[in-house]
Tab-separated table of C-alpha atoms and ligand atoms in Angstrom:
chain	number	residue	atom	x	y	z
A	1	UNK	CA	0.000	0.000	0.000
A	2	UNK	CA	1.116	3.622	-0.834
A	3	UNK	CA	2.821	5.326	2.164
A	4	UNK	CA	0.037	8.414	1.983
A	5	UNK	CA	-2.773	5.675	1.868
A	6	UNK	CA	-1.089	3.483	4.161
A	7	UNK	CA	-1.078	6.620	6.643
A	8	UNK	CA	-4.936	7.732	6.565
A	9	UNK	CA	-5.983	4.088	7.122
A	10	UNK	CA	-4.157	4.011	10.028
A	11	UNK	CA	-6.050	7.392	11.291
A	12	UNK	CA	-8.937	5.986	10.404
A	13	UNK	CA	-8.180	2.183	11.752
A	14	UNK	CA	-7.358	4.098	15.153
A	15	UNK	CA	-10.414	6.022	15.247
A	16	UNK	CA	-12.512	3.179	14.076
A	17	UNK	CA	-11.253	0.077	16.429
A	18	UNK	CA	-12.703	1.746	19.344
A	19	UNK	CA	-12.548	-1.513	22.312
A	20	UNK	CA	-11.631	-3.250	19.425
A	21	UNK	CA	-13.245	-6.646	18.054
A	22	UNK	CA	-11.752	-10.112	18.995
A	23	UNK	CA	-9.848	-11.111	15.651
A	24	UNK	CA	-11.402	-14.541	14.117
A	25	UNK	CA	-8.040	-15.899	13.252
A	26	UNK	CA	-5.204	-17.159	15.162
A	27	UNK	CA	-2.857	-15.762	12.645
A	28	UNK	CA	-4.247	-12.176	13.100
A	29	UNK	CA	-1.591	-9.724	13.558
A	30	UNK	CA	1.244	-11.590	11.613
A	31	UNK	CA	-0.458	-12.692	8.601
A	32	UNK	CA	-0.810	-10.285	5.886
A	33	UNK	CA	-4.051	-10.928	4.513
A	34	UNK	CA	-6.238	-9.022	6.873
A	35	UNK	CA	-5.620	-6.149	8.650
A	36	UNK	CA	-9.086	-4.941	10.132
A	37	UNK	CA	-9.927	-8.172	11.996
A	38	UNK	CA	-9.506	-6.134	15.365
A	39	UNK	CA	-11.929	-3.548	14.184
A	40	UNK	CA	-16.094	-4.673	14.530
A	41	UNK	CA	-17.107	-5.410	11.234
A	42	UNK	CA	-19.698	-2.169	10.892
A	43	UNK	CA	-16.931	-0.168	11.910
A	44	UNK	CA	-15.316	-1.112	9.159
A	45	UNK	CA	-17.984	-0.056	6.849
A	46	UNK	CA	-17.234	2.978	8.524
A	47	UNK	CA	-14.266	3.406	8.193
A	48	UNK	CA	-14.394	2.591	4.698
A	49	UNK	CA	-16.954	5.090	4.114
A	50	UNK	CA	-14.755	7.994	6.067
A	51	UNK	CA	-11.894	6.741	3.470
A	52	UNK	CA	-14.267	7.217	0.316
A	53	UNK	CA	-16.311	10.240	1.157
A	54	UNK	CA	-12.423	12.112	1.840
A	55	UNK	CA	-11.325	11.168	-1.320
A	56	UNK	CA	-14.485	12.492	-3.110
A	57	UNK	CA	-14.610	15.822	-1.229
A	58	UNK	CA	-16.365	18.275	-2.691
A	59	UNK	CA	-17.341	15.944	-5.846
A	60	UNK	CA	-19.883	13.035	-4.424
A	61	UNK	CA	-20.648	11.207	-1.312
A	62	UNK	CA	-21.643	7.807	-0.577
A	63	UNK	CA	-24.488	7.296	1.933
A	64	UNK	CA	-23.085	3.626	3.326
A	65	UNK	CA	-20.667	1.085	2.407
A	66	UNK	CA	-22.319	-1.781	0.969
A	67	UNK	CA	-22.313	-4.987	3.621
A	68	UNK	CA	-21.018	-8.339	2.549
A	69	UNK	CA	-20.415	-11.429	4.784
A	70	UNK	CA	-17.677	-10.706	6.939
A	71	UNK	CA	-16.191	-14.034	6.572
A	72	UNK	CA	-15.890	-17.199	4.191
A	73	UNK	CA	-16.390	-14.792	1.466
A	74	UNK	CA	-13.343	-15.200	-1.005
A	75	UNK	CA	-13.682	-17.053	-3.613
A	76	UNK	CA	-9.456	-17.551	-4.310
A	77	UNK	CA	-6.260	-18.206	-1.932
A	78	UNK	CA	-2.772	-18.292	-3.246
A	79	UNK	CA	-1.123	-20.440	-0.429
A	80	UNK	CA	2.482	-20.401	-0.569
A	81	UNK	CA	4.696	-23.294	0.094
A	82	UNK	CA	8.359	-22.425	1.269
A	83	UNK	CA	10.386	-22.442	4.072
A	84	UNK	CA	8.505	-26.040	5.520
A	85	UNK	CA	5.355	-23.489	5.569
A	86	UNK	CA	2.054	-23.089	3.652
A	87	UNK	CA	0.583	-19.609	4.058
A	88	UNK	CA	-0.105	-16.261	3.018
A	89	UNK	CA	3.333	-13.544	3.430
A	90	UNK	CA	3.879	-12.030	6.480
A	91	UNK	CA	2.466	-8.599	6.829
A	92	UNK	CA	4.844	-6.750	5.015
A	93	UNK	CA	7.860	-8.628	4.870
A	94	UNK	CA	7.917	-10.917	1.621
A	95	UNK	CA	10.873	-13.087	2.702
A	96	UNK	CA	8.215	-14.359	5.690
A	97	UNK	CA	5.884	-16.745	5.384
A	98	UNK	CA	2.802	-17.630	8.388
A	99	UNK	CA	1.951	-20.808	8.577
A	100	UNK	CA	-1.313	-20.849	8.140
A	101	UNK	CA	-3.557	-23.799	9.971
A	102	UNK	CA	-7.018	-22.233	8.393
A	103	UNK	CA	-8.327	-19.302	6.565
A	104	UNK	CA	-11.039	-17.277	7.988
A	105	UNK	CA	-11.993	-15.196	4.728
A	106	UNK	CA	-11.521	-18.148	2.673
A	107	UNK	CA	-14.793	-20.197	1.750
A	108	UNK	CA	-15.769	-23.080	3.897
A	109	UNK	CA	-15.256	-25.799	1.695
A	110	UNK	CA	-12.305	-24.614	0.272
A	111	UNK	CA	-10.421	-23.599	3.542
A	112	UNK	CA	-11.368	-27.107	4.827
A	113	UNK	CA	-9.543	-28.884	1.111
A	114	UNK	CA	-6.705	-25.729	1.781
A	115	UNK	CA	-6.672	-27.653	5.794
A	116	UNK	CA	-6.370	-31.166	4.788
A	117	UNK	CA	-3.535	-30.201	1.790
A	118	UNK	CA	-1.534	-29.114	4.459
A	119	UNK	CA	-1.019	-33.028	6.404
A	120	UNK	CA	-1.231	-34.569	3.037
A	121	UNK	CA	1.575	-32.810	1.415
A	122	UNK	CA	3.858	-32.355	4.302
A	123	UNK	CA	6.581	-33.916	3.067
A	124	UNK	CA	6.793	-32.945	-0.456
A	125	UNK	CA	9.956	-30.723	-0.937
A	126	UNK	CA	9.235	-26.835	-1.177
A	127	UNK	CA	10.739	-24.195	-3.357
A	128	UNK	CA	12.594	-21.987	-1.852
A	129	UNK	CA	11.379	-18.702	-3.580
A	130	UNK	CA	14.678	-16.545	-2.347
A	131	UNK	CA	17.406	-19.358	-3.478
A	132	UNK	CA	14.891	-20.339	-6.378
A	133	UNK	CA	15.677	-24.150	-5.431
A	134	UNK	CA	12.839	-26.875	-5.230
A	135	UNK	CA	9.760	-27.661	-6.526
A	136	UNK	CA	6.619	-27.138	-4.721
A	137	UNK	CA	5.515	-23.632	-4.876
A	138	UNK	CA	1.617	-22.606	-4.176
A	139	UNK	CA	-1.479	-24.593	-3.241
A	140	UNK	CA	-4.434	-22.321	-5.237
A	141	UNK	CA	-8.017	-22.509	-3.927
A	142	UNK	CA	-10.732	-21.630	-5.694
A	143	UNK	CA	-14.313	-22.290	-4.852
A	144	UNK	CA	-17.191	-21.129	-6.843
A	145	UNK	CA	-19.640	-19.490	-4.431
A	146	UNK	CA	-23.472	-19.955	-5.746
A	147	UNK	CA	-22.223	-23.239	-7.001
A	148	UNK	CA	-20.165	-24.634	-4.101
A	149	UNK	CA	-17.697	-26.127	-6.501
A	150	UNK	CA	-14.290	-26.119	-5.627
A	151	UNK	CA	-10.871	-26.143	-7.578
A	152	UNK	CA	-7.294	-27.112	-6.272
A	153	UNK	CA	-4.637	-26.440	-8.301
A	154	UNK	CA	-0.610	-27.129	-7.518
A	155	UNK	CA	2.014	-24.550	-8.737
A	156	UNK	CA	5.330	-26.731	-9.231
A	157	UNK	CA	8.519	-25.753	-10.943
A	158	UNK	CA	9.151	-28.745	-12.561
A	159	UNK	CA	7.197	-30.334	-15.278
A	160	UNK	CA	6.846	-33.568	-13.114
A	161	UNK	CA	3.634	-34.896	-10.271
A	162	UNK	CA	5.375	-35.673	-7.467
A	163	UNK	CA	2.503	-35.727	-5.233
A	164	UNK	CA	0.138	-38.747	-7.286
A	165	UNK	CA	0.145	-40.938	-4.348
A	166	UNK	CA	-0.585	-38.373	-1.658
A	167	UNK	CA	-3.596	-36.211	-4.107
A	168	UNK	CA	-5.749	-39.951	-4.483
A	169	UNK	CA	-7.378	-39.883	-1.013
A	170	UNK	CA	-8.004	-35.948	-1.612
A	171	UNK	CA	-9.833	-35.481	-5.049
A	172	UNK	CA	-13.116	-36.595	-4.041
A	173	UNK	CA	-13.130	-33.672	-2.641
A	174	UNK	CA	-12.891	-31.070	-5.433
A	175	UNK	CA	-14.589	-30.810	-8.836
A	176	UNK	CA	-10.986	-29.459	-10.286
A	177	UNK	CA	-7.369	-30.258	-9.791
A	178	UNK	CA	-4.780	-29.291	-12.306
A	179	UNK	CA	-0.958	-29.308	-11.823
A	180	UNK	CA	0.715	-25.955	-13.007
A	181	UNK	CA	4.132	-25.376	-14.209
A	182	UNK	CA	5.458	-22.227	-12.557
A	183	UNK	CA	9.461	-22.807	-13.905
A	184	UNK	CA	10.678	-19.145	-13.924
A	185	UNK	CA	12.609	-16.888	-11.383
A	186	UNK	CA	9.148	-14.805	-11.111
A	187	UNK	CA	6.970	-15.752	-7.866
A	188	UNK	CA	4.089	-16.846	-10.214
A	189	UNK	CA	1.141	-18.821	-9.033
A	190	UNK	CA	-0.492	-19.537	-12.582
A	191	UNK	CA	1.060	-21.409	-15.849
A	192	UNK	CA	1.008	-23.910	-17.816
A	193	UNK	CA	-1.119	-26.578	-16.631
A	194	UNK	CA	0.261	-29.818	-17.641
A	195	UNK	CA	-1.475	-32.240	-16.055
A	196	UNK	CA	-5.319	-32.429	-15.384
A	197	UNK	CA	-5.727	-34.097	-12.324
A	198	UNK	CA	-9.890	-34.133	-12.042
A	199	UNK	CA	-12.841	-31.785	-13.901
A	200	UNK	CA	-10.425	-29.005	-15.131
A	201	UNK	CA	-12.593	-26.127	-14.343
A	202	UNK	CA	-15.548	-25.118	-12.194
A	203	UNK	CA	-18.497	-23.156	-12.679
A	204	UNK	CA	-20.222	-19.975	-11.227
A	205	UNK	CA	-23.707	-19.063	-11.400
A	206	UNK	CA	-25.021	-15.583	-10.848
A	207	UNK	CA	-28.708	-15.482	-11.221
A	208	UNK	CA	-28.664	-17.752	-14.162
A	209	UNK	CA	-25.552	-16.696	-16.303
A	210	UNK	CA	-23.177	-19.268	-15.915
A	211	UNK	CA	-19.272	-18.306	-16.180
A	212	UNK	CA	-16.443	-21.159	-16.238
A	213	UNK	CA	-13.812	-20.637	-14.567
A	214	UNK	CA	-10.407	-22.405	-15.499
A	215	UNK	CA	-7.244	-22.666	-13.414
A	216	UNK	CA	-5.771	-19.783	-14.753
A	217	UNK	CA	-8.374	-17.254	-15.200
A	218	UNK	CA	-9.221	-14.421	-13.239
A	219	UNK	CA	-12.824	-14.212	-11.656
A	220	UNK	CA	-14.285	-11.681	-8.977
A	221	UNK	CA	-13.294	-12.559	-5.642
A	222	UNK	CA	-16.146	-11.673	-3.698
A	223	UNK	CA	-19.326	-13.438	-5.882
A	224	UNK	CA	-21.860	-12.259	-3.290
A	225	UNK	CA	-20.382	-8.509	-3.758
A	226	UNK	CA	-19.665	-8.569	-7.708
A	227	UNK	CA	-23.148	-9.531	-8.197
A	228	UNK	CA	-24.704	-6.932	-6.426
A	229	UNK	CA	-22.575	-4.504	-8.310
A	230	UNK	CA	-23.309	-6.116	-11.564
A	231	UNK	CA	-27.405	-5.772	-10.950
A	232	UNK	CA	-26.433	-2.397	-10.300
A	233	UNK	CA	-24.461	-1.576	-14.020
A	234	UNK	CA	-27.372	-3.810	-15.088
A	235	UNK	CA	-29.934	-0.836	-14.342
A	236	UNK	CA	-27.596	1.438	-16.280
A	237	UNK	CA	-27.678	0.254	-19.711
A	238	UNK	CA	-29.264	0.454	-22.633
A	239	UNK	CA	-28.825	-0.170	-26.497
A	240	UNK	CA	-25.567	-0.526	-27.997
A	241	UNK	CA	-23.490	-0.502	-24.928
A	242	UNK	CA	-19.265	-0.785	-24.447
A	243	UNK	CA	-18.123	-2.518	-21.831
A	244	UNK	CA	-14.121	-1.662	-21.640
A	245	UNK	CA	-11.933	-3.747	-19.761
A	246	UNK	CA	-13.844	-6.314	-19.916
A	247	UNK	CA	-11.705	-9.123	-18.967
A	248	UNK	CA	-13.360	-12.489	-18.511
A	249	UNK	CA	-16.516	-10.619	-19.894
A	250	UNK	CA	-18.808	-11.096	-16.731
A	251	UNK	CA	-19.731	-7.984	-17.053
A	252	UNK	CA	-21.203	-7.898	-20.419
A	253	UNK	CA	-22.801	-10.935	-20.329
A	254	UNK	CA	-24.519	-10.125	-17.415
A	255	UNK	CA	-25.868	-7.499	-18.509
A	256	UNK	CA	-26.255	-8.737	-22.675
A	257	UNK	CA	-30.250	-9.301	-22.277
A	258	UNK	CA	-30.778	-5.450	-20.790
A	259	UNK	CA	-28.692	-4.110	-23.863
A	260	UNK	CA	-29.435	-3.970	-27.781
A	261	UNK	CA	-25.670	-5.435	-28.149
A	262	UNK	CA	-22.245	-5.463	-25.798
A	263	UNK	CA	-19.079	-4.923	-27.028
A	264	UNK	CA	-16.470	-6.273	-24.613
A	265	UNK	CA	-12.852	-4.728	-25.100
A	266	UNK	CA	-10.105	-6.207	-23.268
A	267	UNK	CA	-6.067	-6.454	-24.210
A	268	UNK	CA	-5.592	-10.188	-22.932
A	269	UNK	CA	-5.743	-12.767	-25.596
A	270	UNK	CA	-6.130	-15.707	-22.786
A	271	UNK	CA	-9.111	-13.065	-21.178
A	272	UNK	CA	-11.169	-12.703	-24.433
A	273	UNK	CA	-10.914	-16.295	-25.249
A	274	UNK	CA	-12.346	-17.029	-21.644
A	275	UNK	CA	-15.155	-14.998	-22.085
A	276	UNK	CA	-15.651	-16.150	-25.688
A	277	UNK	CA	-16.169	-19.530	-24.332
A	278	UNK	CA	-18.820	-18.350	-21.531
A	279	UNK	CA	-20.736	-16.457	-24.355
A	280	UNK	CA	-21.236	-19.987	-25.709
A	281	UNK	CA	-22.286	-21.425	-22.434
A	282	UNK	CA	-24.627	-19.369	-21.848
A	283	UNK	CA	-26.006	-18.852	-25.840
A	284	UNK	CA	-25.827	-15.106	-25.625
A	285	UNK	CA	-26.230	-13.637	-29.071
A	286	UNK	CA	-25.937	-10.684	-28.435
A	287	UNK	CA	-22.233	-10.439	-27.397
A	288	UNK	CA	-18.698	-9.643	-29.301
A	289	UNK	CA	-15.375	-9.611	-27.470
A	290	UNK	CA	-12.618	-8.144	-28.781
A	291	UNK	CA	-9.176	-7.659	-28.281
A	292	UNK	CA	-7.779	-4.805	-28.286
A	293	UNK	CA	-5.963	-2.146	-26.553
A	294	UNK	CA	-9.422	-0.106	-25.132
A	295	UNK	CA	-7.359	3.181	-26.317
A	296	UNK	CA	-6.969	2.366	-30.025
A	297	UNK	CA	-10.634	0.761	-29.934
A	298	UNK	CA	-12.518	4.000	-28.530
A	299	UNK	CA	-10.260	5.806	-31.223
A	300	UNK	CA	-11.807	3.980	-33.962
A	301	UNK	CA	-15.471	3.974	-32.560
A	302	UNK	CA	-16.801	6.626	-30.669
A	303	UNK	CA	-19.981	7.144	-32.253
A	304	UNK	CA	-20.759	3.578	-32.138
A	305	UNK	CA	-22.325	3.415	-28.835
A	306	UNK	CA	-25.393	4.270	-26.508
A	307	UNK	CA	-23.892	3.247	-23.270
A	308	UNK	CA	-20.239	2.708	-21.774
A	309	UNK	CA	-19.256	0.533	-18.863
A	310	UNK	CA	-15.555	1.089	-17.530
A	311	UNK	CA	-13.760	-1.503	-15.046
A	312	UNK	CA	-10.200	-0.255	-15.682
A	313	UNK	CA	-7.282	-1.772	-13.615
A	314	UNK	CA	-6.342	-0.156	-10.282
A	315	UNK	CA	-3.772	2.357	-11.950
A	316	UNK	CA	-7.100	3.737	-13.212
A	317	UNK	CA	-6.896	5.391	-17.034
A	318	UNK	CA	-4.998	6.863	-19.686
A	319	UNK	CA	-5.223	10.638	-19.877
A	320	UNK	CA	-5.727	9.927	-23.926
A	321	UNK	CA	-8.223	7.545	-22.920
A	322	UNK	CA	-10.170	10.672	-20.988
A	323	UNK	CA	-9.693	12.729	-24.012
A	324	UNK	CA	-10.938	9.780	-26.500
A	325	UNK	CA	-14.544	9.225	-23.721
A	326	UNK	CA	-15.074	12.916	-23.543
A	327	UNK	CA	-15.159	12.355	-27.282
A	328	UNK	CA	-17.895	9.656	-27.460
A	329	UNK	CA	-20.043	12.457	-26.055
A	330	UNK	CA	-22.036	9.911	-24.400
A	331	UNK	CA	-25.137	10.891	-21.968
A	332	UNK	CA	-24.112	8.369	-19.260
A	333	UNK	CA	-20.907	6.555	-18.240
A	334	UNK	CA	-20.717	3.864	-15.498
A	335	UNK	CA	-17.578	3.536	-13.746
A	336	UNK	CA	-16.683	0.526	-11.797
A	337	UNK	CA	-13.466	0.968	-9.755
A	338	UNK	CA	-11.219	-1.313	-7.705
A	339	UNK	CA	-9.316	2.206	-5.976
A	340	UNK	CA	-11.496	4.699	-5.542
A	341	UNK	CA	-8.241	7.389	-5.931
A	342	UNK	CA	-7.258	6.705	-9.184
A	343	UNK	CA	-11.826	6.683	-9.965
A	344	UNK	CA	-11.971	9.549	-8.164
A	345	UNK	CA	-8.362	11.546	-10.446
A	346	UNK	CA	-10.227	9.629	-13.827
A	347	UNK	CA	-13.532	11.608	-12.763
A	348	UNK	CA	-11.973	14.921	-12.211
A	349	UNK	CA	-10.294	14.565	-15.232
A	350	UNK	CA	-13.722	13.777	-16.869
A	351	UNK	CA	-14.376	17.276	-16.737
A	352	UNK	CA	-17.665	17.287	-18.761
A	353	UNK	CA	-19.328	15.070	-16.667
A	354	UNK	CA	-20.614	15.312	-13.147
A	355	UNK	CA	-21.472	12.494	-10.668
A	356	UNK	CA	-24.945	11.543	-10.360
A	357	UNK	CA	-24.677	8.925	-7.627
A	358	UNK	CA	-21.450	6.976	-6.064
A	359	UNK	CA	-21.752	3.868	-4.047
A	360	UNK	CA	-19.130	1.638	-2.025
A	361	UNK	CA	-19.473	-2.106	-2.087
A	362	UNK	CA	-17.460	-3.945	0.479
A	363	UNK	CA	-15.903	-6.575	-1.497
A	364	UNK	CA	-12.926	-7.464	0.687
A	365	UNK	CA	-13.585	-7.197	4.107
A	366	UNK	CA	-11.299	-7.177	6.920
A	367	UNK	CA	-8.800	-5.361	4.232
A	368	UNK	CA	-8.759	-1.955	3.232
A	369	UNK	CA	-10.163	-2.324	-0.224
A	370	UNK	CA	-13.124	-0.773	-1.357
A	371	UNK	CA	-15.038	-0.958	-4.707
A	372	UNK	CA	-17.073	1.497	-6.042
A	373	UNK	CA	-19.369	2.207	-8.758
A	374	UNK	CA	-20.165	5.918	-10.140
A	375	UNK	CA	-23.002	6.905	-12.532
A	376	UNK	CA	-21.820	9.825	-14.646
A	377	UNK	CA	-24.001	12.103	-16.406
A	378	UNK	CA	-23.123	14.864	-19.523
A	379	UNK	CA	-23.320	18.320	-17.847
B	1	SAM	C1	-10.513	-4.623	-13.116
B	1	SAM	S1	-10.210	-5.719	-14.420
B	1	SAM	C2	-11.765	-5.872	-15.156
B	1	SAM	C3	-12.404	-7.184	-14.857
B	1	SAM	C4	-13.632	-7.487	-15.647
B	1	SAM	N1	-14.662	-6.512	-15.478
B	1	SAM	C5	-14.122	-8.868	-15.256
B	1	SAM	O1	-15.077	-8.953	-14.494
B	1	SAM	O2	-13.495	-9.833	-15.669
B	1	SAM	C6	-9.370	-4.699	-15.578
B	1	SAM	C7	-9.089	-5.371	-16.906
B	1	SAM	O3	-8.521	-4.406	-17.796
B	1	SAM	C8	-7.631	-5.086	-18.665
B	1	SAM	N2	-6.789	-4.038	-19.292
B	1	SAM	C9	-5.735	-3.382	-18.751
B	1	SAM	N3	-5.263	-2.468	-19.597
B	1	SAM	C10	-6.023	-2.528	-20.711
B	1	SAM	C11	-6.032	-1.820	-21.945
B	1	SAM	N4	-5.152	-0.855	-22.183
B	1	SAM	N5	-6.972	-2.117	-22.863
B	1	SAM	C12	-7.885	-3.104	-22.620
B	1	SAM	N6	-7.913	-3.816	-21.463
B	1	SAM	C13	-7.010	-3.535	-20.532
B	1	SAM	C14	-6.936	-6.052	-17.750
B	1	SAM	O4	-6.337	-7.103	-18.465
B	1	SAM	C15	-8.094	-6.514	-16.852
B	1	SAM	O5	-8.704	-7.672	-17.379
């Protein structure tokens, strides 16, 4: 986290904690995937809200932050293995790594597969991610959450299973198990997969449109949270509509059957073809994804569109990306944001649009991100 950021969420965390709230998890304090657990869960919201509403001084205010379940809400864990440990990093030191006995943010099922991993594959030989010697290097959970269907995949950095004999009793377990080669100096917890274990992928279901979700793709980590927000974008569109960014397209085709057509726009290949294949899942007609750079796309067709959706990464947008949406000349824009700063500097810099409503949607709790989603409207 950024030193300035890092700063007023400690402000905040020491106005907010109050008596303070008994942490969940044993590993609270030294682990660094939570840092709120000692702070009551609607003080959080509260928090969060403080955070947003400073930001967006002066330009729009949310009312509330958006509840999810405080717990057993994420839908992924990247679980190292080094050091004779499986865990998440130490808070703030990379070189550390807490050896984690159970996840408390994690989804039931897939913390309980995440527990059992642990006595299973004891003894299979680490990789040492500073020396870059060994071979086992991440346990990934994933677990669907409207489905219940849960995916276990092993990073390794050879192209070799080692762990055959040990995986049998487990994969009755999971619907998906998939060995992934991780073989560079880069701590990567995706790859190739080279060996399909069980299933291959798992699916997700929100109200109806069904997304698969493969070992290496990326999916929303909160499904209870995304799916709010997505009924929300939903009651924004109309006609032609853009979604930008689209990545895995669940976005899009969401919201295909309250649009004339979508056009998703995303630069990764791997992305696009991900969606592609959920398009066909799901028969949606009324789809396209395309890849593209979402710069050189909006160049070429500004005056195609009736509505725009926008889910850029955290580091927010291109100032010729500004320029090129001020150009569409569109009468409503809806912004989804993972970081509320760089949303808030994109919507200044929007200059002929102001904000008709903001809301905050508490998709990680017990951490200090927040997403948000802002309706703009032509002046
Ligand atoms: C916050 S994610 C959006 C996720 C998406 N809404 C979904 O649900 O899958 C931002 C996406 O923007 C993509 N991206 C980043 N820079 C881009 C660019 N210049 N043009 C198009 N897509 C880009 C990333 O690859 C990523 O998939």
């Amino acid at each position: 986290m950024k030193k300035k950021k890092k700063k007023l969420f400690n402000t905040l965390a020491d106005k907010y904690r109050g008596d303070g709230a008994c942490p969940e998890c044993e590993h609270f304090g030294e682990c660094g995937g939570c840092m709120f657990q000692d702070i009551a869960y609607e003080n959080q919201l509260l928090l969060k809200k403080d955070y947003v509403n400073g930001l967006f001084e002066g330009i729009a205010e949310v009312e509330d932050v958006k509840p999810s379940r405080p717990f057993e809400y994420r839908n992924r864990m990247d679980m190292v293995a080094a050091f004779g440990k499986k865990g998440l990093r130490k808070a703030g030191f990379y070189r550390h790594v807490v050896d984690v006995k159970s996840c408390s943010i994690m989804q039931k099922k897939s913390n309980e597969a995440f527990i059992e991993l642990r006595e299973l594959l004891r003894d299979i030989e680490d990789y040492d991610y500073l020396k870059h010697e060994g071979y086992f290097r991440y346990i990934v959970l994933r677990q669907a959450m409207f489905t219940g269907q849960v995916m276990a995949n092993f990073v390794v950095s050879r192209r070799e299973n080692l762990m055959e004999r040990e995986l049998e009793p487990f994969l009755d377990r999971v619907d998906s198990a998939s060995m992934i080669l991780s073989d560079g100096l880069a701590d990567l917890s995706f790859g190739e997969v080279f060996q399909t274990l069980k299933g291959g992928s798992i699916t997700e279901d929100f109200e109806g449109i069904k997304y698969q979700i493969t070992p290496n793709s990326f999916f929303q980590s909160n499904s209870e949270v995304a799916v709010q927000m997505y009924r929300r974008i939903k009651e924004h569109v109309q006609g032609r509509t853009l979604d930008l960014y689209s990545g895995v397209g669940s976005i899009s085709l969401f919201v295909a059957d309250g649009a004339s057509h979508v056009t998703g726009v995303e630069v990764v290949d791997e992305a696009v073809e991900t969606a592609k294949k959920n398009r066909e899942l799901n028969s949606i007609e009324n789809v396209d994804f395309i890849c593209a750079d979402a710069l050189d796309y909006v160049s070429e067709h500004s005056a195609d569109f009736d509505s725009l959706i926008l889910d850029p990464p955290r580091s927010g947008m291109h100032p010729k990306m500004i320029k090129n949406i001020r150009d569409m000349k569109l009468d409503k824009i809806v912004y989804m944001s993972c970081n509320p700063a760089t949303c808030r500097d994109d919507i200044k810099a929007l200059e002929d649009y102001r904000v008709e409503s903001l809301e905050a949607f508490d998709m990680f709790p017990q951490t200090p991100h927040v997403e948000s989603i802002a309706i703009l409207r032509r002046k």
